Amino acid sequence: MQQFVNTVLGGLTLGMVYAAFALALVLIWRSTRIVNFAQAPMAMVTTFIALQIIEAGHSYWLGFAAALLAGLVLGAVVERVLIRPVEGKAEINAVILTLGLFIVIHALAAVIFGNRYRSFPAAFGIRGIEVGDTTIALTGFGIFTIVAVLVVMGLLVLLFRFTDVGLRMRAAAFNQEVARLLGVRVGRMLTLGWALASLVGSLAGLLIAGGSLVHPGYMDSVVVYGFVAAVLGGLDSPGGAVVGGLLLGLSLSLVSGYVGSQLVALAALAILMVVLLLRPQGLFAQGRERRV
Amino acid sequence: MLEVRELSASYGAVRALREVTFTAPTGEVTAVLGANGAGKTTLLRTITGLVKAQSGGATYDGRELTRTAPELMPGLGIAHVPEGRGVITELTVEENLRLGGLGRRRGRVRAEELERVYDLFPALADRRNALAHTLSGGERQMLVLGRALMADPKVLLLDEPSLGLAPRIVAQLFELVQSLVVGHGLTVVLVEQNARSALSIAHRGVVLSLGEVVVDERADVLAGDDQLRHAYLGF
């Protein structure tokens, strides 16, 4: 029983991070029909920025805030400088660009930050909470992870549902031409969308790094899990990304706890294939008309 | 007054508009008629800058439109209502309407405008929180029209508003357009294949054929001239 509870708690915590990462992918997919493979190294870079700041003797929170801000800026710059010129061309162009960016950021990070493992601090304890005479696997940092992702998601929902900017962003994502005729500056909205997505990705990067080791490739497996989570939920649906992330985190945690941790990557692949075979539009995609 | 002068545009090597010239006087409905592929939709898209003009241009009260970004049209009082697809189906009815009023600064003005649109289209008020993809064709047309009115435009460019609608709904819609022209002094350019209905509310009729203006005539004269009607309008 204790093992089950711990497995589930671990899965939920991990699932929240996957959910955040999947959300970052969905935000970009929804507005530009691009799977941003560079999301992982972008988050890696911002995590290293946080680490440099923390290792220079500043507080964890300053590093945390700087990483999120850097994510925001990095996302905007990537959209403006790299993606904008191929906007409106075949989508494969942009996807190849993000793959190229993946490699370039990797190489640069190895040169700048060093191609070795460095330990990243956690803001809160990483020891389990003691309940009576047993210890459950929910750590202080685990709780922080869950709360941080929930807060960011809540803020995004507020932004998209209740503000003019959010409405403009959604209009630009769904129908660029109509949005333009209604006075929406579509280009700016796409830049903002990439910036926000990159911020959410950076958050995921920080949360995975917390209390663990980082190196230039530490996020690479997460892009795979985030992608599986996003597909699981339906690439178009932010809510689906969150549920997909939680489901994936739980499933992988159960596989790891009861079957064997070496099978986790295989299980993720199996889940992806099953979803693509049985429900390729994802669990939560809305039935939408095809646009001509 | 909306003036189009010697406007030409093309898609690649295909000339879509050839030196189109006509005037849409303030407070009147100008119907732009013609067969499928005559260039009617392209005409509107070129006026609002969605399609690049090759030469010539269009002005509203002296201000150049064709070389102005489409995003700036609402600010100039121009509302381009594209064909029925112009509803953003993933948003709710109210979100679609709010989108039309984003250019208005003051929240109270927006709220008043929203209520006015709901008064005009009670069917939309009943479904304000429904996703727009659940609306019928007629309701969608009301939605795009209501959304255009949210910006309090001076010029309405309507692209095939009757497309796919039952005759009874078309009649209601055109009656409404007419009342807007009378009540608000709107200038309307009405692109239509349904020539008979369009001419019933229009003051002038401009007929396009292969991208060229072949007739520019008072609507009642055009509707009453058997030869013109048979040659170009098919009724």
Coordinates of C-alpha atoms in Angstrom, one line a residue:
Chain A
M1 CA 0.0 0.0 0.0
Q2 CA 2.8 2.4 1.0
Q3 CA 4.6 1.6 -2.2
F4 CA 1.5 2.3 -4.2
V5 CA 0.8 5.6 -2.6
N6 CA 4.4 6.6 -3.1
T7 CA 4.3 5.5 -6.8
V8 CA 1.2 7.5 -7.4
L9 CA 2.5 10.6 -5.7
G10 CA 5.8 10.4 -7.6
G11 CA 3.8 9.9 -10.8
L12 CA 1.6 13.0 -10.1
T13 CA 4.6 15.2 -9.4
L14 CA 6.4 14.1 -12.5
G15 CA 3.2 14.3 -14.4
M16 CA 2.8 17.9 -13.5
V17 CA 6.2 18.7 -15.1
Y18 CA 5.3 16.7 -18.2
A19 CA 2.0 18.6 -18.3
A20 CA 3.8 21.9 -18.2
F21 CA 6.2 20.8 -20.9
A22 CA 3.3 19.5 -23.0
L23 CA 1.5 22.7 -22.5
A24 CA 4.4 24.6 -23.9
L25 CA 4.4 22.4 -27.0
V26 CA 0.6 22.8 -27.4
L27 CA 0.7 26.6 -27.1
I28 CA 3.0 26.8 -30.0
W29 CA 1.3 24.0 -32.0
R30 CA -2.0 25.7 -31.7
S31 CA -0.9 29.0 -33.0
T32 CA 1.7 28.1 -35.6
R33 CA 1.2 24.4 -36.3
I34 CA 4.8 23.7 -35.4
V35 CA 6.1 21.1 -33.0
N36 CA 9.0 23.0 -31.3
F37 CA 11.7 20.4 -30.9
A38 CA 14.0 23.1 -29.6
Q39 CA 11.8 23.5 -26.5
A40 CA 14.0 21.2 -24.5
P41 CA 17.3 22.8 -25.1
M42 CA 15.7 26.3 -24.7
A43 CA 14.6 25.2 -21.3
M44 CA 18.0 23.8 -20.6
V45 CA 19.7 27.1 -21.4
T46 CA 17.4 29.0 -19.1
T47 CA 18.0 26.5 -16.3
F48 CA 21.7 27.0 -16.7
I49 CA 21.2 30.7 -16.5
A50 CA 19.5 30.2 -13.2
L51 CA 22.4 27.9 -12.1
Q52 CA 25.0 30.5 -13.0
I53 CA 23.2 33.1 -10.9
I54 CA 22.7 30.8 -8.0
E55 CA 26.3 29.6 -8.0
A56 CA 27.4 33.2 -8.1
G57 CA 25.9 33.5 -4.7
H58 CA 22.5 35.0 -5.4
S59 CA 19.3 33.5 -4.0
Y60 CA 17.5 30.5 -5.6
W61 CA 14.5 32.8 -6.3
L62 CA 16.5 35.3 -8.2
G63 CA 17.8 32.6 -10.4
F64 CA 14.3 31.1 -10.8
A65 CA 12.9 34.5 -11.8
A66 CA 15.8 35.2 -14.2
A67 CA 15.3 31.8 -15.9
L68 CA 11.6 32.4 -16.5
L69 CA 12.3 35.9 -17.8
A70 CA 15.1 34.5 -20.0
G71 CA 12.6 31.9 -21.3
L72 CA 10.1 34.7 -22.2
V73 CA 12.8 36.6 -24.1
L74 CA 14.3 33.5 -25.8
G75 CA 10.9 32.4 -27.0
A76 CA 10.1 35.8 -28.5
V77 CA 13.6 36.0 -30.1
V78 CA 13.3 32.6 -31.7
E79 CA 9.9 33.3 -33.1
R80 CA 10.9 36.7 -34.4
V81 CA 14.3 35.8 -35.9
L82 CA 14.0 32.2 -36.9
I83 CA 10.4 31.2 -37.4
R84 CA 8.9 34.5 -38.8
P85 CA 10.9 34.2 -42.1
V86 CA 9.4 30.8 -42.9
E87 CA 5.9 31.6 -41.6
G88 CA 3.4 30.8 -44.3
K89 CA 5.7 28.4 -46.1
A90 CA 5.4 24.6 -45.7
E91 CA 5.3 23.8 -42.0
I92 CA 8.1 21.2 -42.4
N93 CA 10.6 24.2 -42.9
A94 CA 9.9 25.5 -39.5
V95 CA 10.1 22.0 -37.9
I96 CA 13.5 21.4 -39.5
L97 CA 14.5 24.8 -38.2
T98 CA 13.6 23.9 -34.6
L99 CA 15.5 20.6 -35.0
G100 CA 18.5 22.6 -36.2
L101 CA 18.1 25.0 -33.3
F102 CA 18.0 22.0 -31.0
I103 CA 21.5 21.0 -32.1
V104 CA 22.9 24.5 -32.2
I105 CA 21.8 25.3 -28.6
H106 CA 23.1 22.0 -27.4
A107 CA 26.5 22.6 -28.9
L108 CA 26.7 26.2 -27.6
A109 CA 25.6 25.2 -24.1
A110 CA 28.3 22.6 -24.0
V111 CA 30.8 25.2 -24.9
I112 CA 29.5 27.9 -22.6
F113 CA 28.3 25.9 -19.5
G114 CA 30.6 22.9 -19.9
N115 CA 29.6 19.4 -21.0
R116 CA 29.5 17.8 -17.5
Y117 CA 27.0 17.1 -14.8
R118 CA 26.4 19.9 -12.3
S119 CA 24.1 19.7 -9.3
F120 CA 21.1 22.1 -9.2
P121 CA 19.7 23.1 -5.8
A122 CA 16.1 22.8 -4.8
A123 CA 14.2 25.5 -3.1
F124 CA 12.6 23.2 -0.6
G125 CA 13.5 19.9 1.1
I126 CA 13.8 16.9 -1.1
R127 CA 13.1 14.5 1.8
G128 CA 9.8 12.8 2.1
I129 CA 7.2 14.0 4.6
E130 CA 6.9 11.8 7.6
V131 CA 3.4 10.6 8.5
G132 CA 3.4 8.7 11.8
D133 CA 6.2 6.2 11.4
T134 CA 6.3 6.0 7.6
T135 CA 7.7 8.4 5.1
I136 CA 5.6 9.2 2.0
A137 CA 7.3 10.2 -1.2
L138 CA 5.8 13.7 -1.3
T139 CA 8.7 16.1 -0.8
G140 CA 8.6 19.8 -0.1
F141 CA 10.0 20.4 -3.5
G142 CA 7.4 18.0 -5.0
I143 CA 4.6 20.1 -3.4
F144 CA 6.3 23.2 -4.8
T145 CA 6.4 21.6 -8.2
I146 CA 2.7 20.9 -8.2
V147 CA 1.8 24.3 -6.9
A148 CA 4.0 26.2 -9.3
V149 CA 2.6 24.4 -12.4
L150 CA -0.9 24.9 -11.1
V151 CA -0.4 28.6 -10.6
V152 CA 1.1 29.1 -14.0
M153 CA -1.7 27.2 -15.6
G154 CA -4.2 29.2 -13.7
L155 CA -2.6 32.4 -14.8
L156 CA -2.7 31.2 -18.4
V157 CA -6.4 30.3 -18.2
L158 CA -7.1 33.8 -16.8
L159 CA -5.1 35.4 -19.5
F160 CA -6.7 33.5 -22.3
R161 CA -10.3 33.6 -21.0
F162 CA -10.6 37.0 -19.5
T163 CA -8.3 39.5 -21.1
D164 CA -8.3 41.3 -24.4
V165 CA -4.8 40.1 -25.1
G166 CA -5.8 36.5 -24.5
L167 CA -8.8 36.9 -26.8
R168 CA -6.5 38.4 -29.5
M169 CA -4.0 35.6 -29.1
R170 CA -6.7 33.0 -29.5
A171 CA -8.2 34.7 -32.5
A172 CA -4.8 34.9 -34.1
A173 CA -4.2 31.2 -33.4
F174 CA -7.5 30.1 -34.9
N175 CA -8.0 32.3 -37.9
Q176 CA -5.3 34.7 -38.8
E177 CA -7.1 36.4 -41.7
V178 CA -10.3 37.1 -39.8
A179 CA -8.2 38.3 -36.8
R180 CA -6.3 40.7 -39.0
L181 CA -9.5 42.2 -40.5
L182 CA -10.7 42.8 -36.9
G183 CA -7.5 44.7 -36.1
V184 CA -5.5 42.0 -34.4
R185 CA -1.8 42.3 -35.0
V186 CA -1.2 38.7 -35.7
G187 CA 2.6 38.8 -35.8
R188 CA 2.8 40.3 -32.3
M189 CA 0.4 37.7 -30.9
L190 CA 2.5 34.8 -32.4
T191 CA 5.6 36.3 -30.8
L192 CA 3.8 36.6 -27.5
G193 CA 2.6 33.0 -27.8
W194 CA 6.1 31.7 -28.4
A195 CA 7.3 33.8 -25.4
L196 CA 4.7 32.4 -23.1
A197 CA 5.3 28.8 -24.3
S198 CA 9.0 29.2 -23.7
L199 CA 8.3 30.5 -20.2
V200 CA 6.2 27.5 -19.4
G201 CA 8.9 25.2 -20.9
S202 CA 11.6 27.0 -18.7
L203 CA 9.4 26.4 -15.6
A204 CA 9.4 22.7 -16.5
G205 CA 13.2 22.7 -16.9
L206 CA 13.7 24.4 -13.5
L207 CA 11.4 21.9 -11.8
I208 CA 13.0 18.9 -13.3
A209 CA 16.5 20.2 -12.4
G210 CA 15.6 21.0 -8.8
G211 CA 17.6 18.8 -6.4
S212 CA 19.1 16.9 -9.3
L213 CA 21.9 17.0 -11.8
V214 CA 21.9 19.1 -15.0
H215 CA 24.0 18.8 -18.1
P216 CA 23.3 20.1 -21.7
G217 CA 21.3 17.0 -22.5
Y218 CA 19.3 16.7 -19.3
M219 CA 16.0 17.9 -20.9
D220 CA 16.2 15.7 -24.0
S221 CA 14.1 12.9 -22.7
V222 CA 11.6 15.3 -21.4
V223 CA 10.8 16.6 -24.9
V224 CA 9.9 13.1 -25.8
Y225 CA 7.6 12.6 -22.7
G226 CA 6.2 16.1 -23.2
F227 CA 5.4 15.3 -26.8
V228 CA 3.7 12.0 -25.9
A229 CA 1.7 13.8 -23.2
A230 CA 0.7 16.5 -25.7
V231 CA -0.4 13.9 -28.3
L232 CA -2.2 11.9 -25.6
G233 CA -4.3 15.0 -24.8
G234 CA -4.7 16.1 -28.4
L235 CA -2.1 18.6 -29.7
D236 CA -4.7 21.3 -29.9
S237 CA -6.0 21.2 -26.4
P238 CA -4.2 22.9 -23.5
G239 CA -6.5 21.1 -21.0
G240 CA -5.7 17.9 -22.8
A241 CA -2.0 18.5 -22.4
V242 CA -2.4 18.8 -18.7
V243 CA -4.4 15.6 -18.3
G244 CA -2.1 13.9 -20.8
G245 CA 0.9 14.9 -18.7
L246 CA -0.6 13.6 -15.5
L247 CA -1.7 10.3 -17.1
L248 CA 1.7 9.8 -18.6
G249 CA 3.5 10.7 -15.3
L250 CA 1.3 8.2 -13.5
S251 CA 1.7 5.4 -16.0
L252 CA 5.4 5.8 -16.2
S253 CA 5.7 5.9 -12.5
L254 CA 3.7 2.7 -12.2
V255 CA 5.8 1.0 -14.8
S256 CA 8.9 2.1 -13.1
G257 CA 7.7 1.0 -9.7
Y258 CA 6.1 -2.3 -10.5
V259 CA 7.7 -3.5 -13.8
G260 CA 11.2 -2.0 -14.0
S261 CA 12.6 1.4 -14.4
Q262 CA 14.6 0.4 -17.5
L263 CA 11.3 0.0 -19.3
V264 CA 10.1 3.6 -18.8
A265 CA 11.2 4.9 -22.2
L266 CA 9.7 1.8 -23.9
A267 CA 6.4 2.3 -22.0
A268 CA 6.2 5.9 -23.2
L269 CA 6.7 4.8 -26.8
A270 CA 4.1 2.1 -26.4
I271 CA 1.6 4.6 -25.0
L272 CA 2.3 6.9 -27.9
M273 CA 1.7 4.1 -30.4
V274 CA -1.5 3.0 -28.8
V275 CA -2.9 6.5 -28.7
L276 CA -1.9 7.1 -32.4
L277 CA -3.6 3.8 -33.3
L278 CA -6.8 4.1 -31.3
R279 CA -7.4 7.8 -31.1
P280 CA -5.1 9.7 -33.3
Q281 CA -6.8 13.0 -32.6
G282 CA -6.0 12.6 -28.9
L283 CA -8.2 12.1 -25.9
F284 CA -9.5 15.7 -25.7
A285 CA -9.3 17.2 -29.2
Q286 CA -12.6 19.0 -30.1
G287 CA -14.2 17.8 -33.2
R288 CA -13.3 20.6 -35.6
E289 CA -14.2 21.3 -39.1
R290 CA -11.5 21.0 -41.6
R291 CA -10.5 24.4 -43.0
V292 CA -10.1 24.7 -46.7
Chain B
M1 CA -17.7 57.9 -50.1
L2 CA -15.7 54.9 -51.1
E3 CA -13.9 55.3 -54.4
V4 CA -12.2 52.5 -56.3
R5 CA -10.2 53.7 -59.3
E6 CA -8.4 51.6 -61.9
L7 CA -7.7 48.9 -59.4
S8 CA -5.8 45.9 -60.8
A9 CA -4.7 42.7 -59.0
S10 CA -3.5 39.3 -60.1
Y11 CA -2.8 35.8 -58.7
G12 CA 0.5 34.9 -60.3
A13 CA 0.0 35.2 -64.0
V14 CA -3.8 35.3 -63.8
R15 CA -5.2 38.8 -63.9
A16 CA -8.0 38.8 -61.3
L17 CA -9.0 42.5 -61.5
R18 CA -8.5 44.8 -64.5
E19 CA -8.7 48.5 -63.8
V20 CA -11.9 48.3 -61.8
T21 CA -13.4 51.7 -61.2
F22 CA -16.6 52.6 -59.4
T23 CA -17.9 54.7 -56.5
A24 CA -19.9 53.6 -53.5
P25 CA -21.7 56.8 -52.3
T26 CA -22.1 57.4 -48.6
G27 CA -25.4 56.1 -47.2
E28 CA -26.1 53.8 -50.2
V29 CA -25.9 50.1 -51.0
T30 CA -23.7 49.4 -54.0
A31 CA -24.2 45.8 -55.2
V32 CA -21.2 44.1 -56.9
L33 CA -22.6 41.3 -59.1
G34 CA -21.2 38.7 -61.5
A35 CA -20.6 35.1 -62.0
N36 CA -18.4 32.8 -59.9
G37 CA -14.8 33.8 -60.6
A38 CA -15.6 37.3 -61.9
G39 CA -13.3 38.8 -59.2
K40 CA -15.9 40.0 -56.7
T41 CA -14.2 38.5 -53.6
T42 CA -10.8 39.5 -54.9
L43 CA -12.1 43.1 -55.2
L44 CA -13.0 43.3 -51.5
R45 CA -9.8 41.6 -50.5
T46 CA -7.7 44.0 -52.5
I47 CA -9.6 47.0 -51.1
T48 CA -8.7 46.0 -47.6
G49 CA -5.2 45.0 -48.4
L50 CA -5.4 41.3 -48.0
V51 CA -4.5 41.0 -51.6
K52 CA -1.8 43.2 -53.0
A53 CA -3.0 45.8 -55.5
Q54 CA -0.9 45.9 -58.7
S55 CA -2.0 49.3 -59.7
G56 CA -4.7 51.8 -58.9
G57 CA -6.3 51.9 -55.5
A58 CA -9.3 52.6 -53.3
T59 CA -9.9 55.5 -51.0
Y60 CA -12.5 56.2 -48.3
D61 CA -13.1 59.9 -47.8
G62 CA -9.8 60.5 -49.4
R63 CA -7.8 58.1 -47.3
E64 CA -5.9 55.4 -49.1
L65 CA -7.0 51.9 -48.2
T66 CA -5.4 49.4 -50.6
R67 CA -1.9 50.1 -49.4
T68 CA -2.8 50.2 -45.7
A69 CA -2.4 47.0 -43.6
P70 CA -5.7 45.1 -43.0
E71 CA -5.2 45.4 -39.3
L72 CA -5.8 49.1 -39.6
M73 CA -9.2 48.8 -41.3
P74 CA -11.3 48.9 -38.2
G75 CA -9.6 52.1 -37.1
L76 CA -10.5 53.7 -40.4
G77 CA -14.2 52.7 -40.1
I78 CA -14.0 49.9 -42.6
A79 CA -15.5 46.5 -41.7
H80 CA -14.8 43.7 -44.2
V81 CA -17.2 40.8 -43.5
P82 CA -15.7 37.8 -45.3
E83 CA -17.8 34.9 -46.5
G84 CA -19.6 32.7 -43.9
R85 CA -16.3 31.2 -42.8
G86 CA -15.5 34.4 -41.1
V87 CA -16.9 33.2 -37.8
I88 CA -14.1 31.9 -35.5
T89 CA -15.7 28.6 -34.7
E90 CA -13.5 27.8 -31.7
L91 CA -14.6 30.9 -29.8
T92 CA -18.0 31.5 -28.2
V93 CA -20.6 33.8 -29.7
E94 CA -19.8 36.5 -27.2
E95 CA -16.0 36.1 -27.7
N96 CA -16.5 36.6 -31.4
L97 CA -18.5 39.7 -30.7
R98 CA -16.0 41.1 -28.2
L99 CA -13.3 40.6 -30.8
G100 CA -15.2 43.0 -33.0
G101 CA -15.2 45.7 -30.3
L102 CA -11.6 45.5 -29.2
G103 CA -10.7 48.7 -31.0
R104 CA -13.0 50.6 -28.7
R105 CA -11.1 51.9 -25.7
R106 CA -13.8 52.3 -23.1
G107 CA -15.3 49.3 -21.5
R108 CA -18.7 50.9 -21.1
V109 CA -19.0 51.7 -24.8
R110 CA -18.1 48.1 -25.6
A111 CA -20.7 46.8 -23.2
E112 CA -23.4 49.1 -24.6
E113 CA -22.5 48.1 -28.1
L114 CA -22.7 44.4 -27.1
E115 CA -26.2 44.9 -25.8
R116 CA -27.2 46.8 -28.9
V117 CA -26.1 43.9 -31.1
Y118 CA -27.9 41.4 -28.9
D119 CA -31.1 43.6 -29.2
L120 CA -30.6 43.5 -33.0
F121 CA -30.1 39.7 -33.0
P122 CA -32.0 38.1 -30.1
A123 CA -31.0 34.6 -31.4
L124 CA -27.4 35.5 -30.6
A125 CA -28.2 36.7 -27.1
D126 CA -29.8 33.3 -26.3
R127 CA -26.6 31.5 -27.4
R128 CA -24.0 33.9 -26.2
N129 CA -21.9 31.3 -24.4
A130 CA -22.2 28.6 -27.1
L131 CA -19.2 27.8 -29.3
A132 CA -19.7 29.4 -32.7
H133 CA -19.3 26.1 -34.5
T134 CA -22.7 25.0 -33.1
L135 CA -24.5 27.9 -34.9
S136 CA -26.6 27.4 -38.1
G137 CA -25.6 29.1 -41.3
G138 CA -28.0 32.0 -40.7
E139 CA -26.9 32.5 -37.1
R140 CA -23.3 32.6 -38.3
Q141 CA -24.1 35.3 -40.8
M142 CA -25.8 37.3 -38.1
L143 CA -22.7 36.8 -35.9
V144 CA -20.3 38.1 -38.5
L145 CA -22.6 41.0 -39.1
G146 CA -23.0 41.8 -35.4
R147 CA -19.3 41.5 -34.9
A148 CA -18.7 44.0 -37.7
L149 CA -21.2 46.4 -36.0
M150 CA -19.3 46.2 -32.7
A151 CA -16.6 48.4 -34.2
D152 CA -19.3 51.0 -35.2
P153 CA -18.1 51.1 -38.8
K154 CA -18.9 53.6 -41.5
V155 CA -18.4 51.2 -44.4
L156 CA -19.5 47.6 -44.6
L157 CA -17.9 45.4 -47.2
L158 CA -20.2 42.3 -47.3
D159 CA -19.0 39.2 -49.1
E160 CA -21.8 36.9 -50.2
P161 CA -23.9 37.2 -47.1
S162 CA -26.6 35.1 -48.7
L163 CA -24.4 32.1 -49.4
G164 CA -26.0 28.9 -48.3
L165 CA -28.9 30.6 -46.5
A166 CA -32.6 29.8 -47.0
P167 CA -34.5 32.5 -49.0
R168 CA -36.5 33.6 -45.9
I169 CA -33.3 34.2 -44.0
V170 CA -31.7 36.0 -46.9
A171 CA -34.8 38.3 -47.0
Q172 CA -34.5 39.1 -43.3
L173 CA -30.7 39.7 -43.5
F174 CA -31.1 42.1 -46.4
E175 CA -33.9 43.9 -44.7
L176 CA -31.6 44.4 -41.7
V177 CA -28.8 45.7 -43.9
Q178 CA -31.2 48.1 -45.5
S179 CA -32.3 49.3 -42.0
L180 CA -28.7 49.8 -41.0
V181 CA -28.1 52.0 -44.1
V182 CA -31.1 54.1 -43.4
G183 CA -30.6 54.3 -39.6
H184 CA -26.9 54.7 -39.4
G185 CA -26.0 56.2 -42.8
L186 CA -23.7 53.2 -43.4
T187 CA -22.0 52.8 -46.8
V188 CA -22.4 49.3 -48.0
V189 CA -20.6 47.4 -50.8
L190 CA -22.6 44.2 -51.2
V191 CA -20.9 41.4 -53.2
E192 CA -23.5 38.9 -54.3
Q193 CA -24.2 36.1 -56.7
N194 CA -27.9 36.4 -55.7
A195 CA -28.4 39.3 -58.0
R196 CA -32.2 39.6 -57.6
S197 CA -32.1 39.9 -53.9
A198 CA -29.1 42.2 -53.9
L199 CA -30.6 44.6 -56.4
S200 CA -33.8 44.8 -54.3
I201 CA -32.0 46.7 -51.6
A202 CA -29.2 48.3 -53.7
H203 CA -29.1 51.8 -55.1
R204 CA -26.5 50.9 -57.7
G205 CA -25.3 47.7 -59.4
V206 CA -21.8 47.1 -60.6
V207 CA -21.4 44.0 -62.7
L208 CA -18.0 42.3 -63.0
S209 CA -17.0 39.9 -65.7
L210 CA -13.5 38.3 -65.8
G211 CA -12.3 41.0 -63.5
E212 CA -13.6 43.9 -65.5
V213 CA -16.5 46.3 -64.9
V214 CA -19.0 45.6 -67.7
V215 CA -22.0 47.4 -66.2
D216 CA -22.3 50.3 -63.7
E217 CA -26.0 51.3 -63.5
R218 CA -28.8 52.3 -61.2
A219 CA -30.1 49.2 -59.5
D220 CA -33.7 49.7 -60.7
V221 CA -32.6 50.3 -64.2
L222 CA -30.3 47.2 -64.1
A223 CA -33.1 45.1 -62.7
G224 CA -35.6 46.4 -65.3
D225 CA -33.4 45.9 -68.3
D226 CA -34.1 42.4 -69.7
Q227 CA -31.1 42.4 -72.0
L228 CA -28.6 43.3 -69.2
R229 CA -30.2 40.9 -66.8
H230 CA -30.1 38.0 -69.2
A231 CA -26.6 38.7 -70.4
Y232 CA -24.9 39.1 -67.0
L233 CA -27.2 38.2 -64.1
G234 CA -29.0 35.1 -65.3
F235 CA -32.5 35.9 -64.1

